[in-house]
CSV table of C-alpha atoms and ligand atoms in Angstrom, one decimal:
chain,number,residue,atom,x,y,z
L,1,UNK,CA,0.0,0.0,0.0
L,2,UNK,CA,1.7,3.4,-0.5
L,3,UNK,CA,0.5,5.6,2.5
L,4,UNK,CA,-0.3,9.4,2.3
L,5,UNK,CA,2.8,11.9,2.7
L,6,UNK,CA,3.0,12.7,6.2
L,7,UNK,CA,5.4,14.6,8.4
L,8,UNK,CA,5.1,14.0,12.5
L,9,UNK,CA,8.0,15.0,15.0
L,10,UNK,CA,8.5,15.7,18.3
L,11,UNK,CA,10.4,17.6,21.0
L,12,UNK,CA,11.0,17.1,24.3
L,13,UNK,CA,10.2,19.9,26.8
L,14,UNK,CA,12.6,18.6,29.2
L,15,UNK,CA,14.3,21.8,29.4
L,16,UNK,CA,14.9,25.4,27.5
L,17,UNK,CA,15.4,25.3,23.6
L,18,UNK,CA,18.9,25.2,22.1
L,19,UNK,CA,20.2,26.4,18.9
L,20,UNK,CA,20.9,22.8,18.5
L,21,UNK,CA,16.9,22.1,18.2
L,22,UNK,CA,16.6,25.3,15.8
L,23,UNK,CA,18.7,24.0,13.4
L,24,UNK,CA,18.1,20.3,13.3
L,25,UNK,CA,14.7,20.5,14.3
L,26,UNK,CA,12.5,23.8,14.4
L,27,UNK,CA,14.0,25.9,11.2
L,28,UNK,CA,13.7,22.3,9.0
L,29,UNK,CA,10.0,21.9,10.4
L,30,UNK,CA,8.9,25.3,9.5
L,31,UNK,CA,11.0,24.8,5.9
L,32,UNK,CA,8.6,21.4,5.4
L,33,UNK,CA,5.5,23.3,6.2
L,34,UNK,CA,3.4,23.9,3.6
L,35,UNK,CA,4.4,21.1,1.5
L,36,UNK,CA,3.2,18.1,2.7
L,37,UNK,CA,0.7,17.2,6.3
L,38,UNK,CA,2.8,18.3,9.0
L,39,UNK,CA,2.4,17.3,12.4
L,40,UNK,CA,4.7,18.3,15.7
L,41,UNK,CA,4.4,17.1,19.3
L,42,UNK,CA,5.8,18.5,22.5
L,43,UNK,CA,6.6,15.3,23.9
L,44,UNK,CA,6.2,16.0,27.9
L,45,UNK,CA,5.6,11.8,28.7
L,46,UNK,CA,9.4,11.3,27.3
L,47,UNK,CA,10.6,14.5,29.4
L,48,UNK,CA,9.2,12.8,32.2
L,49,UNK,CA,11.8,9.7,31.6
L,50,UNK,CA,14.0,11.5,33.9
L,51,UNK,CA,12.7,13.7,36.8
L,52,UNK,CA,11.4,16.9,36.2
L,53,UNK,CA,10.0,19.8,38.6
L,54,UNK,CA,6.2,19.6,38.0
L,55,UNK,CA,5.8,23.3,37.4
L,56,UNK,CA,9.2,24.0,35.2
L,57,UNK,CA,7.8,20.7,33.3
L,58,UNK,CA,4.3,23.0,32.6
L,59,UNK,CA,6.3,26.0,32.0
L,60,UNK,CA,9.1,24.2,29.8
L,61,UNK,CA,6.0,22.9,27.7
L,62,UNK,CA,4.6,26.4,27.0
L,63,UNK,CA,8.1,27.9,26.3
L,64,UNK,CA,8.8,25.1,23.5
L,65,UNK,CA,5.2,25.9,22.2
L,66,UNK,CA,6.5,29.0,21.9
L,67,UNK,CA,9.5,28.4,20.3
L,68,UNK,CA,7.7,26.3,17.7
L,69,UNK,CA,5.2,29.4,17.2
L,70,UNK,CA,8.5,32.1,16.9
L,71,UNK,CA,10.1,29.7,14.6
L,72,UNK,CA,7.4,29.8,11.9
L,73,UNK,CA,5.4,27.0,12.9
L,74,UNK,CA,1.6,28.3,11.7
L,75,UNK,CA,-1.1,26.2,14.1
L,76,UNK,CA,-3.4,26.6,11.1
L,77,UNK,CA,-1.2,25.2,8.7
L,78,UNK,CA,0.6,22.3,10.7
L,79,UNK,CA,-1.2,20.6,13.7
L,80,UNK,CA,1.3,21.7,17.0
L,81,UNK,CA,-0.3,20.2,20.3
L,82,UNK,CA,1.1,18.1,23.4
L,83,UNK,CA,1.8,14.4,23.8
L,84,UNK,CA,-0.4,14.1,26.8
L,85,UNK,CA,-3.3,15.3,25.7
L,86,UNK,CA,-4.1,12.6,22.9
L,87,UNK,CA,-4.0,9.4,25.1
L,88,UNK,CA,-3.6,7.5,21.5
L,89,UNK,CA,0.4,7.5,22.3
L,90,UNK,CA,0.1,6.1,25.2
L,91,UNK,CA,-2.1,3.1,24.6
L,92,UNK,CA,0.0,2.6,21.2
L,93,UNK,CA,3.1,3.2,22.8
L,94,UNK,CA,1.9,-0.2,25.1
L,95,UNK,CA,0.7,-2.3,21.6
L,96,UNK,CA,4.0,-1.4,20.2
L,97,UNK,CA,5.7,-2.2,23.1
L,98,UNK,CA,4.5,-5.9,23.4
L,99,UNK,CA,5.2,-5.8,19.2
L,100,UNK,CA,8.9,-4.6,20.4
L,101,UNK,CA,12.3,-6.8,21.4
L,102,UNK,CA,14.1,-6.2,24.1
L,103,UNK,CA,17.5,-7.2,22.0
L,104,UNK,CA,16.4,-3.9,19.9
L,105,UNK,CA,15.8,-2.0,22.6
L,106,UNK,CA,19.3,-3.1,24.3
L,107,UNK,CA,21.0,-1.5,21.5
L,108,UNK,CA,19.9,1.9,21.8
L,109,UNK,CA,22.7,3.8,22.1
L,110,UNK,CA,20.9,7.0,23.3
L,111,UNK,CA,19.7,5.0,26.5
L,112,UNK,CA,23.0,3.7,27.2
L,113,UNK,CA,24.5,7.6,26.9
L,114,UNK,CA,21.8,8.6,28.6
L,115,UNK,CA,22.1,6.1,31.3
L,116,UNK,CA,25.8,6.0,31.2
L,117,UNK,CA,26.9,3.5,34.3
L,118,UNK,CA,23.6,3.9,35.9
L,119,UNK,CA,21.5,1.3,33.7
L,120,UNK,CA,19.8,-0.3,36.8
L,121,UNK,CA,18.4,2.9,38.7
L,122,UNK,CA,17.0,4.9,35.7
L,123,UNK,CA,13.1,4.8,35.1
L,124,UNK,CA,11.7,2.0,32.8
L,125,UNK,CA,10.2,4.9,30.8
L,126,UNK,CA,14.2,5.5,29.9
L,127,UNK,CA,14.2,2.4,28.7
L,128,UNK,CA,11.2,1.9,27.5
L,129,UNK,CA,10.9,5.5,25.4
L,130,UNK,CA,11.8,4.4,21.7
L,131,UNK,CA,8.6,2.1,21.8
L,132,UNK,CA,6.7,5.3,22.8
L,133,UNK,CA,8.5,7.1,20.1
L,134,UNK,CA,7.4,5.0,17.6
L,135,UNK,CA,3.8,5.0,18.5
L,136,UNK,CA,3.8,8.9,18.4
L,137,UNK,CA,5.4,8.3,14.8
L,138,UNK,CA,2.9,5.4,13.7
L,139,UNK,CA,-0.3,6.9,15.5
L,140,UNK,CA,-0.6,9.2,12.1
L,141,UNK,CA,1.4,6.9,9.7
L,142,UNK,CA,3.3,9.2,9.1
L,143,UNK,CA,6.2,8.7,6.3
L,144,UNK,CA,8.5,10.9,7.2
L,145,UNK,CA,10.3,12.3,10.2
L,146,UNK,CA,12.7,15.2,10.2
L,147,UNK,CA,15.1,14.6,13.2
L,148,UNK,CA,18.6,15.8,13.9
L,149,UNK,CA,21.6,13.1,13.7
L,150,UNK,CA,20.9,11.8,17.1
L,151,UNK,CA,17.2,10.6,16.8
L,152,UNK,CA,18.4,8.4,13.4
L,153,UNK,CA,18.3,4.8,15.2
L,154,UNK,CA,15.1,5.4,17.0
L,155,UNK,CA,13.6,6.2,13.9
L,156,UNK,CA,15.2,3.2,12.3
L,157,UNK,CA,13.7,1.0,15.1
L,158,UNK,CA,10.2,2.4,14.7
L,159,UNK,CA,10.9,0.8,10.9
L,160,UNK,CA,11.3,-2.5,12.4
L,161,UNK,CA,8.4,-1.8,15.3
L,162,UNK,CA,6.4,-1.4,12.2
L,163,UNK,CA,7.5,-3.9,9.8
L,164,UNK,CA,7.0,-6.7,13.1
L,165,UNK,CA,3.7,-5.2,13.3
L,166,UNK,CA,2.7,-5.8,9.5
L,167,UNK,CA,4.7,-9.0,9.4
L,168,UNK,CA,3.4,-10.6,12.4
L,169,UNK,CA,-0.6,-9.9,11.7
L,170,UNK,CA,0.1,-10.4,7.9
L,171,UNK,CA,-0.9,-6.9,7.1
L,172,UNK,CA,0.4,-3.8,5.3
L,173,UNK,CA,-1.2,-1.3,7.8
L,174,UNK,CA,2.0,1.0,8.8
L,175,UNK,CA,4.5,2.7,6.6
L,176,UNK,CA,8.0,2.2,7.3
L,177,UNK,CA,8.9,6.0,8.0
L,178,UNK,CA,12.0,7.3,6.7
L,179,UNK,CA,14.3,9.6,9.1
L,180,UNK,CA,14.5,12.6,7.1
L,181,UNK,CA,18.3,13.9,8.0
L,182,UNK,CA,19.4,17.0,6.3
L,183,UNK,CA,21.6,20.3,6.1
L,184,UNK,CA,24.7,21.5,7.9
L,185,UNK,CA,23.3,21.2,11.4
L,186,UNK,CA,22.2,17.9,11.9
L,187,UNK,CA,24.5,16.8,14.9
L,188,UNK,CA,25.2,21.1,16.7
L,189,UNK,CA,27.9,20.0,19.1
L,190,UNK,CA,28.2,21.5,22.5
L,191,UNK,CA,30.4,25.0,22.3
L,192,UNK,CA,32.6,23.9,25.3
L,193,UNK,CA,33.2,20.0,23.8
L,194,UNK,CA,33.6,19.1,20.5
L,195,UNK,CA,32.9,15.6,20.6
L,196,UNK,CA,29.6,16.0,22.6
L,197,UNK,CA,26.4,16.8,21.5
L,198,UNK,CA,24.5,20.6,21.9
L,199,UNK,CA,21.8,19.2,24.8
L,200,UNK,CA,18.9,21.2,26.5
L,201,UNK,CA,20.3,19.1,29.8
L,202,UNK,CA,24.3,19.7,29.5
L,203,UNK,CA,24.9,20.6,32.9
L,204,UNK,CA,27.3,23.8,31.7
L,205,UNK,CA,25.0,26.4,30.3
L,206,UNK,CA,28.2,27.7,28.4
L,207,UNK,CA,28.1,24.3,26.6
L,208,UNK,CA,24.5,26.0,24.7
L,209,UNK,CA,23.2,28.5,23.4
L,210,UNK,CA,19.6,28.8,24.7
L,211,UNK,CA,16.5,30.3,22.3
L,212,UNK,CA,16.0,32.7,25.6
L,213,UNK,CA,19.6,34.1,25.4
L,214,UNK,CA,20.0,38.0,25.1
L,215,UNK,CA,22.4,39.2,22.0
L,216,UNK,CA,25.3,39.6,24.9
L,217,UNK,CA,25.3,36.4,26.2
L,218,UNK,CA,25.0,34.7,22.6
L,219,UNK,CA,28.1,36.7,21.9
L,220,UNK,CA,29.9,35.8,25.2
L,221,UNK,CA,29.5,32.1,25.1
L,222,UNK,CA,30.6,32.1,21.1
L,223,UNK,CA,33.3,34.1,22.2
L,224,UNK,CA,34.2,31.7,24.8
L,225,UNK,CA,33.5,28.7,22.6
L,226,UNK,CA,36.5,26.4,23.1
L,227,UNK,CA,38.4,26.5,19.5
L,228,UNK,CA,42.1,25.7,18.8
L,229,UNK,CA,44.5,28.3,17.2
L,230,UNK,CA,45.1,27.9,14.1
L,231,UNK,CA,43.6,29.5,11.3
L,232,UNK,CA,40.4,28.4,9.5
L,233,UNK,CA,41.7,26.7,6.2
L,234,UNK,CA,39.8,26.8,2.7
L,235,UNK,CA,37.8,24.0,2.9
L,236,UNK,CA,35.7,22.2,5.2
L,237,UNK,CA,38.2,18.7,4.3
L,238,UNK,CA,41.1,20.8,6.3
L,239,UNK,CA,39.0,20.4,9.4
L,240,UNK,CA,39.1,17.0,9.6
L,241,UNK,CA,40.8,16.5,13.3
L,242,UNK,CA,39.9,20.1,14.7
L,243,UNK,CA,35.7,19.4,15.8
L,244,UNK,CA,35.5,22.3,18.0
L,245,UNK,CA,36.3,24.4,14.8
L,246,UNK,CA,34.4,22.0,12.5
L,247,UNK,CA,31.1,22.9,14.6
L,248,UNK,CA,31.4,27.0,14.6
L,249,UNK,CA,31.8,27.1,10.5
L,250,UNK,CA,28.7,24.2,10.2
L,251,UNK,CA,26.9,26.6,13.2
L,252,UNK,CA,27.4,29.3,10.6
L,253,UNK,CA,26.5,27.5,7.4
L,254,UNK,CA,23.2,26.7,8.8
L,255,UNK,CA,22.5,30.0,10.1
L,256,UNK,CA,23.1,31.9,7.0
L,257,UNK,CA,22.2,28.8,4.2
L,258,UNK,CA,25.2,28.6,3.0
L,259,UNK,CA,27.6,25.8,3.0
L,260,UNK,CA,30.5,24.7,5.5
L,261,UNK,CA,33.0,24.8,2.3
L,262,UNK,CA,31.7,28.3,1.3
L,263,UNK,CA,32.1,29.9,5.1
L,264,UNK,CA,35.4,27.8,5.1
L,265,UNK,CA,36.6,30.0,1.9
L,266,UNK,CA,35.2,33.4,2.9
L,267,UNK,CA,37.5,33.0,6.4
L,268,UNK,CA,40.7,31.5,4.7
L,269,UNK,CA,43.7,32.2,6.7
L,270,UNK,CA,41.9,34.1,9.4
L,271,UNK,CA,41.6,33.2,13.0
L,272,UNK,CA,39.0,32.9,15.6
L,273,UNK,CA,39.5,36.0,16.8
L,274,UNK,CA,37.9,37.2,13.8
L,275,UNK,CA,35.7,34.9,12.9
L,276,UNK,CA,33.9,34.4,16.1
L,277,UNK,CA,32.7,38.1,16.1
L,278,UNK,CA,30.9,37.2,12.5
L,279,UNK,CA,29.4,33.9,13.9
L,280,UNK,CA,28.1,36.3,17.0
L,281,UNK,CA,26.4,38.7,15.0
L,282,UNK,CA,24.9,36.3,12.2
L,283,UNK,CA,23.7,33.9,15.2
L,284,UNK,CA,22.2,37.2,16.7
L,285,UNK,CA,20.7,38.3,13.8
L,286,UNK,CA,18.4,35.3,13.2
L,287,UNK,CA,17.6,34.4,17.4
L,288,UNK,CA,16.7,37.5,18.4
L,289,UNK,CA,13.6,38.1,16.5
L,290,UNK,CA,12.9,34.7,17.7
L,291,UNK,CA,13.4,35.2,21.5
L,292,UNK,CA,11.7,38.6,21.2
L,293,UNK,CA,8.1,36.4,19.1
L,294,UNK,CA,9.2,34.0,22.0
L,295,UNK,CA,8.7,36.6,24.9
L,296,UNK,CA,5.9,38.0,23.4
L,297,UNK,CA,3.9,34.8,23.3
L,298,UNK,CA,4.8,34.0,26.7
L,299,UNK,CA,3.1,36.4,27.9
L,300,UNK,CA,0.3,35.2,27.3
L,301,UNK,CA,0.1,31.5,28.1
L,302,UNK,CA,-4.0,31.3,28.3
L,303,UNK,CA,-3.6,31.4,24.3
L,304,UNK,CA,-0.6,29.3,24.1
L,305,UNK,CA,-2.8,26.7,25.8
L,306,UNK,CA,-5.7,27.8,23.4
L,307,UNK,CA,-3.6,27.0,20.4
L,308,UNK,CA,-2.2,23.4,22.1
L,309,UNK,CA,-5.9,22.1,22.8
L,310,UNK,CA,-7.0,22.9,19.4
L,311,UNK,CA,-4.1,21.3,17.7
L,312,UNK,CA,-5.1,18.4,20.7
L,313,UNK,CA,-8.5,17.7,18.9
L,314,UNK,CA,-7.5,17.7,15.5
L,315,UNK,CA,-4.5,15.6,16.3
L,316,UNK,CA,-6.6,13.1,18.2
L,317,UNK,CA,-9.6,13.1,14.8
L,318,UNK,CA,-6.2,11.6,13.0
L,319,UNK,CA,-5.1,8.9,15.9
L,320,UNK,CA,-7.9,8.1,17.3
L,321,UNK,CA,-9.2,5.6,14.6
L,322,UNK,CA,-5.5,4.6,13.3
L,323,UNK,CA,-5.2,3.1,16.5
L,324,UNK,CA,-8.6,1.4,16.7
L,325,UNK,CA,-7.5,-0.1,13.7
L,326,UNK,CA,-4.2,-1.3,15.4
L,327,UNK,CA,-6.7,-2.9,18.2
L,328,UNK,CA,-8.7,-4.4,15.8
L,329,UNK,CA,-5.5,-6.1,13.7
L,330,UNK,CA,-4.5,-7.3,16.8
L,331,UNK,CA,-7.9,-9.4,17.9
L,332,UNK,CA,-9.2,-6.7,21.0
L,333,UNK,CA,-12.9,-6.3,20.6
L,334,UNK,CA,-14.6,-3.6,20.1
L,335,UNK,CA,-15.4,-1.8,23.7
L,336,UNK,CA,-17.3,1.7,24.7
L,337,UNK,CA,-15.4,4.3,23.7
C,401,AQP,N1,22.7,19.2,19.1
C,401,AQP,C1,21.7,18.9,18.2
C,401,AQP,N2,22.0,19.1,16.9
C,401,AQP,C2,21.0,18.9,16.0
C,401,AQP,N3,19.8,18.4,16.3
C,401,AQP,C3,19.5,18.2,17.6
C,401,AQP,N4,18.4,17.8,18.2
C,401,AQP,C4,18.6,17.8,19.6
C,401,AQP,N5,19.9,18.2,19.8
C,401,AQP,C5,20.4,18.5,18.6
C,401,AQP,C6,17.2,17.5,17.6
C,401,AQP,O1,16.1,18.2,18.2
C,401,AQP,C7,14.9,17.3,18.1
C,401,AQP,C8,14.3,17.3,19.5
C,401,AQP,O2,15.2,16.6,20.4
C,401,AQP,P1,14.6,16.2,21.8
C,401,AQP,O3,14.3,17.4,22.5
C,401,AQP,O4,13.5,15.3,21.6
C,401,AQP,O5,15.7,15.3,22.5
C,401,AQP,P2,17.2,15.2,22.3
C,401,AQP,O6,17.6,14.7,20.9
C,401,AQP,O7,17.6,14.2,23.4
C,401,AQP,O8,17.7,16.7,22.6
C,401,AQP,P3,18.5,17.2,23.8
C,401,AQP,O9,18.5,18.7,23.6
C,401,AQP,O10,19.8,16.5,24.0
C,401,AQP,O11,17.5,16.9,25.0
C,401,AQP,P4,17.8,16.3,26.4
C,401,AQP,O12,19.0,17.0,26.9
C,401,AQP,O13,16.5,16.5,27.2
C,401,AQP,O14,18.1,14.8,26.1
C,401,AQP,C9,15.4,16.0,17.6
C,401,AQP,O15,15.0,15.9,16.2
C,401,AQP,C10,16.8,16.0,17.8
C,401,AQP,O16,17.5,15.2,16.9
């Protein structure tokens, strides 16, 4: 069967934006937009894999609501609302989970970074989360997933969640989603680490750049972005073994659309202390109109919530019957619902 174009992704909530979710998530979302269904989830049941503070979690939601919004997301063109209000995840996320191995989930390398040498006393959700993630991909069939770098083998695994699935009940009901992995920003690397990913839950605030940062403390944490000192060479190929370097030109590429080899030609022979200053005001120039949309939404979270409870019911008129369907496939009769 070939299966309707459509777009879903997600973002957790578990803590303030980063330039690393505008440019592998956010900016591509708002690029897809128009061309095909789009649907985005704030996914607050995976932020609540690890502990959060019940009110920051609330608060958290409404700001990354808010970021989608100031990053071009239109409510009436793409369907924005939160995980927890369409219980469709959930109950999927529990079919998919019995559909599941636990020799696939064992080799997801996000849990065992995420876990690190803790494996025994973090939640089950941890554990547990890329069978959730693929029901809040399959709930809407959707086909294709924009994620950054990171989120590839979960995406991969919801293929084999949903080939099981089809296999097993000699169907073709889900579409194998493809993880849709593009532009110079797909893996932002922390500012303070080269070799470790931009994360909303680094401990070192230096290590990000937040969507709330003012223009001075962008510019202060690009200018004290760890870098070597050498200068930049003419091509992205002479950064081969310099990461921390590597990351600022791709940072810059994907802010201004064009590519690392181009930014890699335009500073040849110049050093950070020049080229920083550039990156500053280019990374300024396309966040702070988005933190100011940001703020300005934020202050008035009544119609953030408006816009998430709308997007709540029309996300819910697509799930709802997909997963009836799944029940059916799988031999639950029909109850009250
Ligand atoms: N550094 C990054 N570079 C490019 N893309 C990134 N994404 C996250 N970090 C980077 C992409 O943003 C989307 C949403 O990610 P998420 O919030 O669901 O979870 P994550 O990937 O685990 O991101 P964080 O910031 O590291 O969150 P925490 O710290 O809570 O675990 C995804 O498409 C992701 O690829």
């Amino acid at each position: 069967m070939t299966h309707a174009p459509r777009i879903f992704s997600g973002i957790q909530p578990s803590g303030g934006l980063t330039l690393g979710n505008y440019l592998g998530a956010l900016k591509r979302f708002a690029e897809k937009q128009g061309q095909v269904e789009t649907v985005f989830c704030l996914v607050d049941l995976h932020a609540i894999t690890v502990w959060q503070d019940p009110e920051r979690l609330r608060q958290q939601t409404r700001e990354a609501a808010a970021a989608f919004l100031a990053s071009g997301i239109d409510p009436a063109q793409s369907v924005l609302f939160v995980q927890s209000h369409v219980p469709a995840h959930t109950e999927l996320g529990w079919m998919l989970s019995c559909v599941a191995r636990v020799g696939w989930m064992n080799r997801m390398t996000q849990f065992k970074d995420k876990a690190g040498k803790n494996a025994e006393a973090v939640s089950l959700g941890l554990y547990a989360y890329p069978a959730l993630m693929a029901a809040d991909i399959l709930a809407y069939k959707a086909t294709h997933v924009p994620v950054g770098e990171d989120q590839k083998q979960h995406v991969e695994l919801t293929r084999d969640i949903a080939a099981k699935f089809n296999h097993d009940y000699g169907v073709d009901f889900f579409p194998l989603p493809e993880p849709v992995i593009e532009g110079a920003a797909t893996r932002v690397m922390s500012l303070r680490d080269g070799s470790k990913k931009m994360s909303k839950s680094d401990p070192s605030d230096a290590s990000r750049i937040n969507l709330t940062d003012d223009a001075d403390t962008i510019a202060q944490k690009i200018r004290k972005a760890r870098t070597d000192a050498d200068p930049l060479p003419g091509s992205m190929a002479g950064l081969k073994d310099r990461p921390e370097a590597r990351n600022l030109v791709n940072i810059h590429a994907a802010l201004t659309g064009e590519t690392p080899d181009a930014v890699c030609a335009r500073f040849e022979g110049q050093g950070f202390g020049a080229f920083k200053p550039a990156l500053a005001e280019v990374a300024v120039g396309v966040l702070s109109p988005i933190t100011a949309r940001m703020n300005a939404l934020m202050a008035d979270p009544a119609e953030i919530d408006r816009i998430l409870l709308a997007g709540a019911e029309r996300a819910h008129a697509i799930a709802a019957p997909i997963v009836a369907d799944a029940r059916e496939i799988m031999g639950m009769i029909r109850g009250a619902r």
